[in-house]
Each structure stands twice: as C-alpha cells, then as structure tokens.
PDB file of C-alpha atoms in Angstrom:
ATOM      1  CA  UNK A  18     -35.101-107.584 104.947  1.00 41.00           C
ATOM      2  CA  UNK A  19     -37.630-109.811 106.693  1.00 43.00           C
ATOM      3  CA  UNK A  20     -41.185-108.638 106.818  1.00 48.00           C
ATOM      4  CA  UNK A  21     -42.833-107.239 109.925  1.00 50.00           C
ATOM      5  CA  UNK A  22     -45.933-108.974 111.285  1.00 56.00           C
ATOM      6  CA  UNK A  23     -48.862-109.220 108.926  1.00 57.00           C
ATOM      7  CA  UNK A  24     -50.709-106.206 110.295  1.00 75.00           C
ATOM      8  CA  UNK A  25     -52.355-103.261 108.585  1.00 84.00           C
ATOM      9  CA  UNK A  26     -49.734-100.592 107.832  1.00 92.00           C
ATOM     10  CA  UNK A  27     -49.840 -97.334 109.774  1.00 95.00           C
ATOM     11  CA  UNK A  28     -50.070 -94.055 107.867  1.00 95.00           C
ATOM     12  CA  UNK A  29     -47.484 -91.265 107.991  1.00 96.00           C
ATOM     13  CA  UNK A  30     -47.370 -88.141 105.816  1.00 94.00           C
ATOM     14  CA  UNK A  31     -44.026 -86.607 104.801  1.00 93.00           C
ATOM     15  CA  UNK A  32     -44.102 -82.910 103.923  1.00 90.00           C
ATOM     16  CA  UNK A  33     -41.775 -79.950 103.571  1.00 88.00           C
ATOM     17  CA  UNK A  34     -40.382 -77.681 100.903  1.00 85.00           C
ATOM     18  CA  UNK A  35     -38.788 -78.964  97.727  1.00 82.00           C
ATOM     19  CA  UNK A  36     -35.162 -80.022  98.057  1.00 86.00           C
ATOM     20  CA  UNK A  37     -35.114 -80.772 101.793  1.00 90.00           C
ATOM     21  CA  UNK A  38     -34.738 -84.530 101.301  1.00 91.00           C
ATOM     22  CA  UNK A  39     -38.240 -86.005 101.581  1.00 92.00           C
ATOM     23  CA  UNK A  40     -37.732 -88.642  98.889  1.00 91.00           C
ATOM     24  CA  UNK A  41     -34.280 -89.412 100.286  1.00 94.00           C
ATOM     25  CA  UNK A  42     -35.919 -89.950 103.678  1.00 96.00           C
ATOM     26  CA  UNK A  43     -38.241 -92.539 102.117  1.00 95.00           C
ATOM     27  CA  UNK A  44     -35.225 -94.281 100.568  1.00 95.00           C
ATOM     28  CA  UNK A  45     -33.390 -94.200 103.895  1.00 97.00           C
ATOM     29  CA  UNK A  46     -36.258 -95.974 105.615  1.00 97.00           C
ATOM     30  CA  UNK A  47     -36.541 -98.523 102.817  1.00 95.00           C
ATOM     31  CA  UNK A  48     -32.792 -99.154 102.818  1.00 92.00           C
ATOM     32  CA  UNK A  49     -32.781 -98.829  99.047  1.00 92.00           C
ATOM     33  CA  UNK A  50     -33.913 -96.472  96.284  1.00 91.00           C
ATOM     34  CA  UNK A  51     -37.683 -96.608  95.916  1.00 92.00           C
ATOM     35  CA  UNK A  52     -38.499 -92.898  95.600  1.00 86.00           C
ATOM     36  CA  UNK A  53     -37.288 -90.517  92.936  1.00 78.00           C
ATOM     37  CA  UNK A  54     -36.355 -86.942  93.702  1.00 68.00           C
ATOM     38  CA  UNK A  55     -39.052 -84.374  92.956  1.00 58.00           C
ATOM     39  CA  UNK A  56     -36.510 -81.760  91.847  1.00 52.00           C
ATOM     40  CA  UNK A  57     -37.689 -81.964  88.261  1.00 45.00           C
ATOM     41  CA  UNK A  58     -41.360 -81.560  89.112  1.00 44.00           C
ATOM     42  CA  UNK A  59     -43.353 -78.397  89.562  1.00 44.00           C
ATOM     43  CA  UNK A  60     -43.223 -77.242  93.152  1.00 44.00           C
ATOM     44  CA  UNK A  61     -46.897 -76.465  93.674  1.00 44.00           C
ATOM     45  CA  UNK A  62     -48.660 -79.739  92.933  1.00 45.00           C
ATOM     46  CA  UNK A  63     -48.620 -81.572  96.275  1.00 53.00           C
ATOM     47  CA  UNK A  64     -49.215 -84.839  94.518  1.00 68.00           C
ATOM     48  CA  UNK A  65     -48.433 -87.633  96.966  1.00 82.00           C
ATOM     49  CA  UNK A  66     -46.770 -90.967  96.311  1.00 89.00           C
ATOM     50  CA  UNK A  67     -47.464 -93.915  98.582  1.00 92.00           C
ATOM     51  CA  UNK A  68     -44.765 -96.311  99.774  1.00 94.00           C
ATOM     52  CA  UNK A  69     -45.339 -99.350 101.985  1.00 95.00           C
ATOM     53  CA  UNK A  70     -42.246-100.228 104.022  1.00 96.00           C
ATOM     54  CA  UNK A  71     -41.658-102.765 106.800  1.00 94.00           C
ATOM     55  CA  UNK A  72     -39.085-103.008 109.576  1.00 94.00           C
ATOM     56  CA  UNK A  73     -38.622-106.421 111.173  1.00 91.00           C
ATOM     57  CA  UNK A  74     -36.429-104.892 113.894  1.00 92.00           C
ATOM     58  CA  UNK A  75     -39.225-102.559 114.980  1.00 92.00           C
ATOM     59  CA  UNK A  76     -42.030-105.020 114.114  1.00 92.00           C
ATOM     60  CA  UNK A  77     -43.691-102.255 112.154  1.00 95.00           C
ATOM     61  CA  UNK A  78     -45.453-101.848 108.811  1.00 95.00           C
ATOM     62  CA  UNK A  79     -45.932 -98.294 107.577  1.00 96.00           C
ATOM     63  CA  UNK A  80     -47.334 -96.423 104.618  1.00 95.00           C
ATOM     64  CA  UNK A  81     -45.449 -93.230 103.819  1.00 94.00           C
ATOM     65  CA  UNK A  82     -47.128 -90.572 101.717  1.00 92.00           C
ATOM     66  CA  UNK A  83     -44.342 -88.517 100.147  1.00 88.00           C
ATOM     67  CA  UNK A  84     -45.736 -85.128  99.097  1.00 82.00           C
ATOM     68  CA  UNK A  85     -44.176 -82.775  96.561  1.00 69.00           C
ATOM     69  CA  UNK A  86     -42.991 -79.569  98.198  1.00 63.00           C
ATOM     70  CA  UNK A  87     -44.942 -76.339  98.447  1.00 61.00           C
ATOM     71  CA  UNK A  88     -42.432 -73.580  97.913  1.00 59.00           C
ATOM     72  CA  UNK A  89     -44.209 -70.455  96.779  1.00 50.00           C
ATOM     73  CA  UNK A  90     -46.976 -69.699  99.246  1.00 47.00           C
ATOM     74  CA  UNK A  91     -49.234 -67.400  97.247  1.00 47.00           C
ATOM     75  CA  UNK A  92     -52.910 -68.013  96.830  1.00 42.00           C
ATOM     76  CA  UNK A  93     -52.843 -66.002  93.616  1.00 46.00           C
ATOM     77  CA  UNK A  94     -51.171 -69.036  92.081  1.00 51.00           C
ATOM     78  CA  UNK A  95     -53.871 -71.486  90.998  1.00 58.00           C
ATOM     79  CA  UNK A  96     -51.460 -74.390  91.260  1.00 61.00           C
ATOM     80  CA  UNK A  97     -50.906 -73.640  94.937  1.00 62.00           C
ATOM     81  CA  UNK A  98     -54.647 -73.576  95.507  1.00 60.00           C
ATOM     82  CA  UNK A  99     -54.921 -76.941  93.758  1.00 67.00           C
ATOM     83  CA  UNK A 100     -52.139 -78.259  95.967  1.00 69.00           C
ATOM     84  CA  UNK A 101     -53.952 -77.383  99.169  1.00 69.00           C
ATOM     85  CA  UNK A 102     -57.137 -79.024  97.930  1.00 71.00           C
ATOM     86  CA  UNK A 103     -55.160 -82.175  97.134  1.00 77.00           C
ATOM     87  CA  UNK A 104     -53.564 -82.049 100.577  1.00 79.00           C
ATOM     88  CA  UNK A 105     -57.007 -81.918 102.150  1.00 78.00           C
ATOM     89  CA  UNK A 106     -58.139 -84.834  99.995  1.00 81.00           C
ATOM     90  CA  UNK A 107     -55.124 -86.882 101.119  1.00 86.00           C
ATOM     91  CA  UNK A 108     -55.861 -86.285 104.798  1.00 85.00           C
ATOM     92  CA  UNK A 109     -59.550 -87.008 104.228  1.00 83.00           C
ATOM     93  CA  UNK A 110     -58.862 -90.198 102.281  1.00 87.00           C
ATOM     94  CA  UNK A 111     -56.836 -91.636 105.157  1.00 88.00           C
ATOM     95  CA  UNK A 112     -59.731 -91.297 107.574  1.00 84.00           C
ATOM     96  CA  UNK A 113     -61.195 -94.549 106.270  1.00 83.00           C
ATOM     97  CA  UNK A 114     -57.791 -96.213 106.046  1.00 88.00           C
ATOM     98  CA  UNK A 115     -56.806 -96.250 109.689  1.00 89.00           C
ATOM     99  CA  UNK A 116     -56.279 -92.521 110.218  1.00 89.00           C
ATOM    100  CA  UNK A 117     -52.918 -90.732 110.427  1.00 92.00           C
ATOM    101  CA  UNK A 118     -50.345 -91.714 113.036  1.00 94.00           C
ATOM    102  CA  UNK A 119     -47.955 -88.860 112.394  1.00 95.00           C
ATOM    103  CA  UNK A 120     -46.586 -86.075 110.228  1.00 95.00           C
ATOM    104  CA  UNK A 121     -42.902 -85.956 109.289  1.00 97.00           C
ATOM    105  CA  UNK A 122     -41.952 -82.335 108.617  1.00 96.00           C
ATOM    106  CA  UNK A 123     -38.599 -82.176 106.821  1.00 95.00           C
ATOM    107  CA  UNK A 124     -36.262 -79.210 106.931  1.00 95.00           C
ATOM    108  CA  UNK A 125     -32.666 -78.976 105.797  1.00 94.00           C
ATOM    109  CA  UNK A 126     -29.992 -78.304 108.383  1.00 94.00           C
ATOM    110  CA  UNK A 127     -27.989 -75.210 107.508  1.00 86.00           C
ATOM    111  CA  UNK A 128     -30.900 -73.523 105.705  1.00 81.00           C
ATOM    112  CA  UNK A 129     -32.582 -70.465 107.149  1.00 84.00           C
ATOM    113  CA  UNK A 130     -36.161 -70.872 108.315  1.00 85.00           C
ATOM    114  CA  UNK A 131     -38.064 -68.926 105.681  1.00 81.00           C
ATOM    115  CA  UNK A 132     -41.552 -67.469 105.885  1.00 78.00           C
ATOM    116  CA  UNK A 133     -42.673 -70.123 103.401  1.00 77.00           C
ATOM    117  CA  UNK A 134     -41.350 -72.819 105.762  1.00 85.00           C
ATOM    118  CA  UNK A 135     -43.466 -71.444 108.598  1.00 85.00           C
ATOM    119  CA  UNK A 136     -46.518 -71.068 106.370  1.00 78.00           C
ATOM    120  CA  UNK A 137     -46.258 -74.634 105.109  1.00 79.00           C
ATOM    121  CA  UNK A 138     -46.014 -75.891 108.684  1.00 88.00           C
ATOM    122  CA  UNK A 139     -49.045 -73.896 109.751  1.00 82.00           C
ATOM    123  CA  UNK A 140     -51.167 -74.696 106.714  1.00 77.00           C
ATOM    124  CA  UNK A 141     -50.508 -78.426 106.956  1.00 82.00           C
ATOM    125  CA  UNK A 142     -50.246 -78.993 110.709  1.00 87.00           C
ATOM    126  CA  UNK A 143     -52.522 -76.304 112.117  1.00 81.00           C
ATOM    127  CA  UNK A 144     -55.081 -75.797 109.368  1.00 76.00           C
ATOM    128  CA  UNK A 145     -55.397 -79.052 107.403  1.00 79.00           C
ATOM    129  CA  UNK A 146     -54.720 -81.360 110.366  1.00 84.00           C
ATOM    130  CA  UNK A 147     -56.158 -79.014 113.022  1.00 82.00           C
ATOM    131  CA  UNK A 148     -53.152 -79.696 115.304  1.00 87.00           C
ATOM    132  CA  UNK A 149     -54.546 -83.163 116.040  1.00 89.00           C
ATOM    133  CA  UNK A 150     -51.794 -85.181 114.364  1.00 93.00           C
ATOM    134  CA  UNK A 151     -48.430 -85.465 116.192  1.00 95.00           C
ATOM    135  CA  UNK A 152     -45.588 -83.943 114.210  1.00 96.00           C
ATOM    136  CA  UNK A 153     -41.967 -85.060 114.180  1.00 97.00           C
ATOM    137  CA  UNK A 154     -39.376 -82.626 112.856  1.00 98.00           C
ATOM    138  CA  UNK A 155     -36.810 -84.330 110.600  1.00 98.00           C
ATOM    139  CA  UNK A 156     -33.631 -82.299 110.094  1.00 97.00           C
ATOM    140  CA  UNK A 157     -31.619 -83.558 107.121  1.00 97.00           C
ATOM    141  CA  UNK A 158     -28.228 -82.704 105.569  1.00 96.00           C
ATOM    142  CA  UNK A 159     -26.277 -83.113 108.825  1.00 97.00           C
ATOM    143  CA  UNK A 160     -23.589 -85.523 107.612  1.00 97.00           C
ATOM    144  CA  UNK A 161     -20.844 -82.975 108.252  1.00 96.00           C
ATOM    145  CA  UNK A 162     -21.773 -82.579 111.930  1.00 96.00           C
ATOM    146  CA  UNK A 163     -19.472 -84.457 114.268  1.00 96.00           C
ATOM    147  CA  UNK A 164     -22.511 -85.308 116.370  1.00 97.00           C
ATOM    148  CA  UNK A 165     -25.701 -84.832 114.392  1.00 98.00           C
ATOM    149  CA  UNK A 166     -27.829 -84.366 117.510  1.00 97.00           C
ATOM    150  CA  UNK A 167     -25.782 -81.308 118.457  1.00 97.00           C
ATOM    151  CA  UNK A 168     -27.645 -79.425 115.718  1.00 96.00           C
ATOM    152  CA  UNK A 169     -30.848 -79.597 117.738  1.00 96.00           C
ATOM    153  CA  UNK A 170     -29.116 -78.514 120.947  1.00 96.00           C
ATOM    154  CA  UNK A 171     -27.804 -75.442 119.152  1.00 95.00           C
ATOM    155  CA  UNK A 172     -30.892 -74.538 117.103  1.00 95.00           C
ATOM    156  CA  UNK A 173     -33.961 -75.669 119.039  1.00 94.00           C
ATOM    157  CA  UNK A 174     -34.508 -72.202 120.492  1.00 94.00           C
ATOM    158  CA  UNK A 175     -34.686 -70.666 117.016  1.00 91.00           C
ATOM    159  CA  UNK A 176     -37.035 -73.383 115.778  1.00 94.00           C
ATOM    160  CA  UNK A 177     -39.452 -72.789 118.645  1.00 91.00           C
ATOM    161  CA  UNK A 178     -39.186 -69.028 118.159  1.00 91.00           C
ATOM    162  CA  UNK A 179     -40.494 -69.521 114.614  1.00 90.00           C
ATOM    163  CA  UNK A 180     -43.556 -71.256 116.020  1.00 90.00           C
ATOM    164  CA  UNK A 181     -42.598 -74.790 114.953  1.00 93.00           C
ATOM    165  CA  UNK A 182     -43.488 -77.121 117.827  1.00 93.00           C
ATOM    166  CA  UNK A 183     -42.759 -80.801 117.130  1.00 96.00           C
ATOM    167  CA  UNK A 184     -43.547 -83.536 119.640  1.00 96.00           C
ATOM    168  CA  UNK A 185     -40.137 -84.985 118.823  1.00 97.00           C
ATOM    169  CA  UNK A 186     -37.254 -84.425 116.416  1.00 98.00           C
ATOM    170  CA  UNK A 187     -34.540 -86.410 114.699  1.00 98.00           C
ATOM    171  CA  UNK A 188     -31.236 -85.155 113.247  1.00 98.00           C
ATOM    172  CA  UNK A 189     -30.015 -87.220 110.311  1.00 98.00           C
ATOM    173  CA  UNK A 190     -28.270 -87.647 107.024  1.00 98.00           C
ATOM    174  CA  UNK A 191     -29.838 -89.471 104.095  1.00 97.00           C
ATOM    175  CA  UNK A 192     -26.626 -90.082 102.134  1.00 96.00           C
ATOM    176  CA  UNK A 193     -23.651 -92.402 102.446  1.00 96.00           C
ATOM    177  CA  UNK A 194     -21.380 -89.984 100.605  1.00 95.00           C
ATOM    178  CA  UNK A 195     -18.490 -90.493  98.231  1.00 95.00           C
ATOM    179  CA  UNK A 196     -16.775 -93.830  98.938  1.00 96.00           C
ATOM    180  CA  UNK A 197     -19.299 -94.368 101.767  1.00 96.00           C
ATOM    181  CA  UNK A 198     -17.590 -91.799 103.975  1.00 97.00           C
ATOM    182  CA  UNK A 199     -20.866 -91.160 105.854  1.00 97.00           C
ATOM    183  CA  UNK A 200     -22.047 -94.767 105.951  1.00 97.00           C
ATOM    184  CA  UNK A 201     -21.988 -95.054 109.739  1.00 97.00           C
ATOM    185  CA  UNK A 202     -24.067 -91.896 110.106  1.00 98.00           C
ATOM    186  CA  UNK A 203     -26.424 -93.146 107.380  1.00 98.00           C
ATOM    187  CA  UNK A 204     -27.258 -96.351 109.251  1.00 97.00           C
ATOM    188  CA  UNK A 205     -27.421 -94.461 112.544  1.00 98.00           C
ATOM    189  CA  UNK A 206     -29.912 -92.092 110.903  1.00 98.00           C
ATOM    190  CA  UNK A 207     -32.011 -94.939 109.589  1.00 97.00           C
ATOM    191  CA  UNK A 208     -32.368 -96.457 113.046  1.00 97.00           C
ATOM    192  CA  UNK A 209     -33.175 -93.082 114.606  1.00 98.00           C
ATOM    193  CA  UNK A 210     -36.019 -92.388 112.177  1.00 98.00           C
ATOM    194  CA  UNK A 211     -37.476 -95.870 112.640  1.00 98.00           C
ATOM    195  CA  UNK A 212     -37.297 -95.320 116.403  1.00 97.00           C
ATOM    196  CA  UNK A 213     -39.314 -92.117 115.986  1.00 97.00           C
ATOM    197  CA  UNK A 214     -41.910 -93.882 113.846  1.00 97.00           C
ATOM    198  CA  UNK A 215     -42.179 -96.682 116.405  1.00 96.00           C
ATOM    199  CA  UNK A 216     -42.780 -94.112 119.138  1.00 95.00           C
ATOM    200  CA  UNK A 217     -45.518 -92.380 117.133  1.00 95.00           C
ATOM    201  CA  UNK A 218     -47.022 -95.756 116.247  1.00 94.00           C
ATOM    202  CA  UNK A 219     -47.622 -96.538 119.914  1.00 92.00           C
ATOM    203  CA  UNK A 220     -50.251 -93.803 120.039  1.00 90.00           C
ATOM    204  CA  UNK A 221     -53.705 -93.997 118.538  1.00 88.00           C
ATOM    205  CA  UNK A 222     -54.270 -92.863 114.961  1.00 86.00           C
ATOM    206  CA  UNK A 223     -55.533 -89.308 114.894  1.00 82.00           C
ATOM    207  CA  UNK A 224     -58.939 -88.498 113.498  1.00 74.00           C
ATOM    208  CA  UNK A 225     -59.273 -85.175 111.708  1.00 70.00           C
ATOM    209  CA  UNK A 226     -62.734 -83.660 111.330  1.00 68.00           C
ATOM    210  CA  UNK A 227     -62.906 -83.671 107.541  1.00 60.00           C
ATOM    211  CA  UNK A 228     -66.457 -82.280 107.537  1.00 62.00           C
ATOM    212  CA  UNK A 229     -65.168 -79.160 109.276  1.00 54.00           C
ATOM    213  CA  UNK A 230     -64.226 -77.683 105.893  1.00 52.00           C
ATOM    214  CA  UNK A 231     -67.680 -78.160 104.408  1.00 51.00           C
ATOM    215  CA  UNK A 232     -69.469 -76.751 107.454  1.00 48.00           C
ATOM    216  CA  UNK A 233     -67.231 -73.716 107.546  1.00 45.00           C
ATOM    217  CA  UNK A 234     -67.415 -73.095 103.814  1.00 45.00           C
ATOM    218  CA  UNK A 235     -71.196 -73.035 103.839  1.00 45.00           C
ATOM    219  CA  UNK A 236     -71.136 -70.199 106.362  1.00 42.00           C
ATOM    220  CA  UNK A 237     -68.012 -68.466 105.134  1.00 39.00           C
ATOM    221  CA  UNK A 238     -69.853 -65.475 103.686  1.00 38.00           C
ATOM    222  CA  UNK A 239     -70.574 -64.372 107.256  1.00 40.00           C
ATOM    223  CA  UNK A 240     -66.896 -63.619 107.723  1.00 37.00           C
ATOM    224  CA  UNK A 241     -67.140 -60.778 105.264  1.00 37.00           C
ATOM    225  CA  UNK A 242     -70.394 -59.177 106.409  1.00 37.00           C
ATOM    226  CA  UNK A 243     -69.465 -56.056 108.435  1.00 39.00           C
ATOM    227  CA  UNK A 244     -70.667 -56.248 112.016  1.00 38.00           C
ATOM    228  CA  UNK A 245     -71.626 -59.911 111.762  1.00 41.00           C
ATOM    229  CA  UNK A 246     -70.629 -61.781 114.905  1.00 41.00           C
ATOM    230  CA  UNK A 247     -68.416 -64.765 114.261  1.00 42.00           C
ATOM    231  CA  UNK A 248     -68.934 -68.113 115.915  1.00 47.00           C
ATOM    232  CA  UNK A 249     -66.050 -69.306 118.045  1.00 47.00           C
ATOM    233  CA  UNK A 250     -64.980 -72.108 115.693  1.00 49.00           C
ATOM    234  CA  UNK A 251     -65.269 -69.911 112.605  1.00 51.00           C
ATOM    235  CA  UNK A 252     -63.281 -67.189 114.257  1.00 54.00           C
ATOM    236  CA  UNK A 253     -60.534 -69.712 115.025  1.00 61.00           C
ATOM    237  CA  UNK A 254     -60.488 -70.875 111.407  1.00 60.00           C
ATOM    238  CA  UNK A 255     -60.064 -67.362 110.030  1.00 60.00           C
ATOM    239  CA  UNK A 256     -57.437 -66.542 112.627  1.00 64.00           C
ATOM    240  CA  UNK A 257     -55.462 -69.597 111.566  1.00 65.00           C
ATOM    241  CA  UNK A 258     -55.621 -68.690 107.886  1.00 66.00           C
ATOM    242  CA  UNK A 259     -55.181 -64.934 108.081  1.00 72.00           C
ATOM    243  CA  UNK A 260     -53.018 -64.465 111.165  1.00 71.00           C
ATOM    244  CA  UNK A 261     -51.064 -67.679 111.563  1.00 59.00           C
ATOM    245  CA  UNK A 262     -50.828 -68.585 107.855  1.00 62.00           C
ATOM    246  CA  UNK A 263     -50.747 -64.906 106.795  1.00 63.00           C
ATOM    247  CA  UNK A 264     -53.265 -65.289 103.979  1.00 66.00           C
ATOM    248  CA  UNK A 265     -55.370 -62.297 102.910  1.00 71.00           C
ATOM    249  CA  UNK A 266     -59.070 -62.725 103.699  1.00 75.00           C
ATOM    250  CA  UNK A 267     -60.013 -62.960 100.049  1.00 73.00           C
ATOM    251  CA  UNK A 268     -57.404 -65.671  99.482  1.00 69.00           C
ATOM    252  CA  UNK A 269     -58.730 -67.608 102.470  1.00 69.00           C
ATOM    253  CA  UNK A 270     -62.217 -67.286 101.018  1.00 68.00           C
ATOM    254  CA  UNK A 271     -61.017 -68.562  97.654  1.00 69.00           C
ATOM    255  CA  UNK A 272     -59.315 -71.548  99.259  1.00 65.00           C
ATOM    256  CA  UNK A 273     -62.325 -72.616 101.275  1.00 60.00           C
ATOM    257  CA  UNK A 274     -64.733 -72.126  98.392  1.00 63.00           C
ATOM    258  CA  UNK A 275     -62.525 -74.333  96.245  1.00 61.00           C
ATOM    259  CA  UNK A 276     -62.464 -77.060  98.899  1.00 58.00           C
ATOM    260  CA  UNK A 277     -66.222 -76.792  99.250  1.00 57.00           C
ATOM    261  CA  UNK A 278     -66.648 -77.147  95.474  1.00 60.00           C
ATOM    262  CA  UNK A 279     -64.461 -80.261  95.370  1.00 54.00           C
ATOM    263  CA  UNK A 280     -66.375 -81.881  98.229  1.00 53.00           C
ATOM    264  CA  UNK A 281     -69.844 -81.274  96.770  1.00 55.00           C
TER     265      UNK A 281
END
C-alpha cells in the first residue's frame, strides 16, 4: 500500500472490553496482521500498544493506541486501579503529541450491554477524557448480517438507553471467514472504518485538561468532610465517579489519590 502524505500521524485510542475485536480492528485497518489478540493477557492492565498506519486512499496517517480490555470494574482490585492510572497517563502523554482526534469504542454485536460495558464507557469517555474527545462506536462480529448497517437501525435505541452516545457509529466484521466467505464484507468494513477516521480527522485534536486530576486530588478531602460545600467542578467530578461510573466514594478517593501520587 502506498504511503499517505508525509504528515504527522493523528492519534486515536481504541478501547472496549476484552474479546470484542480491538486488535482485529487494528489488523483490519492495516490490511494485514500487525496486532496480536489480547485474549491471553490479564484483563485489567490497560497497557496500550501503538500502531502507525497509513491510507493512501484517504490521504491519512494515524497512530492507533490499542488498549487491553477492562472487564472487571471493581476498585478493590489493585490491577484495575493500576489500569486507570495507565489510561490517564496515555491520555496525558498524547497532549504533547498532537492531542487526541477520536476514541474508538468497540462492542460486539450480539452481546448484551453489560454494566461493565457502561462503566468502561463512562470512565474512559466521561471521566478520563471529560467528554471532550469525539467517540465513534465500532460494532464488530456482524458478518452474519445480510446488511451490517441494519444492526444499528435495530439496536440504536437500546444503545442510547444505556447512556452510550457516540458522534458516529460503524457496523463491521473484522474477519474474512473460512474460504473467504465474508471477504466482501471485510473490505467493505475496512473502507467504512477508514471513512469514519477521515471524518474525525477533519476536526481539531481535542485537548484534555490533564492538570484537572492533580487540582481535584489536592482538594479531595473536602468531599468527605460533612457539611463542607463542594465547588461546582468538584461536585461534577464526584457525580461522574459515584453516580455515572457507580464507584463507592472511598473507591473514588483511592483512585484519585493514586493518580495524584503518580503525577507528583
């Protein structure tokens, strides 16, 4: 494949639970196998792997950050706490590398939307990225659909009811199947995802306030002083963590203290 123009690559973060096809999505975009499945890795590490991929058709260079899935949302699990800190570090590190042009949130067609799916969406999109980064929903595993886009027509109401609000969506398969039975849908899917990336790339990179964590952490003790009035921004932070992300107050405190420790 010919290279796209010699421009700085744009940054996109791929996230979602383990087994939904994130690594396969990377391979689909590359047109070959460059990413290995994370099925053999621990689910709560959120280590990210960087892939630089170019599309001459779309005149686009991108960097994809493929994150390992967060499956068991419990702050009592130290590994999950570590994962969130690493997620914050990833977002923060991209601030000086052109910002983030978009999030690709992968779910698997045919799977129920679980509470952990909603929590991962809220923790990454609403809390870590403060709803500033446009999110595209990528629905995988749709090779058996006669028309893959029909999945969205049928299920979009349920998705929105669960509080997942993408700026756009794409219904795809990431496999060619036995004897290439799904090859046409595979190449259709590849073009559709590149089209989505090209659309997101036309907007400006989003800047996330990475110092927000440190400022909030330094004043976090006020959240737990009875009768203490909360500032508007701090109140929003706790509402996101405890109400939207459904974390107990003490778990939210532990998370933010850990982030504060890593930043200082």
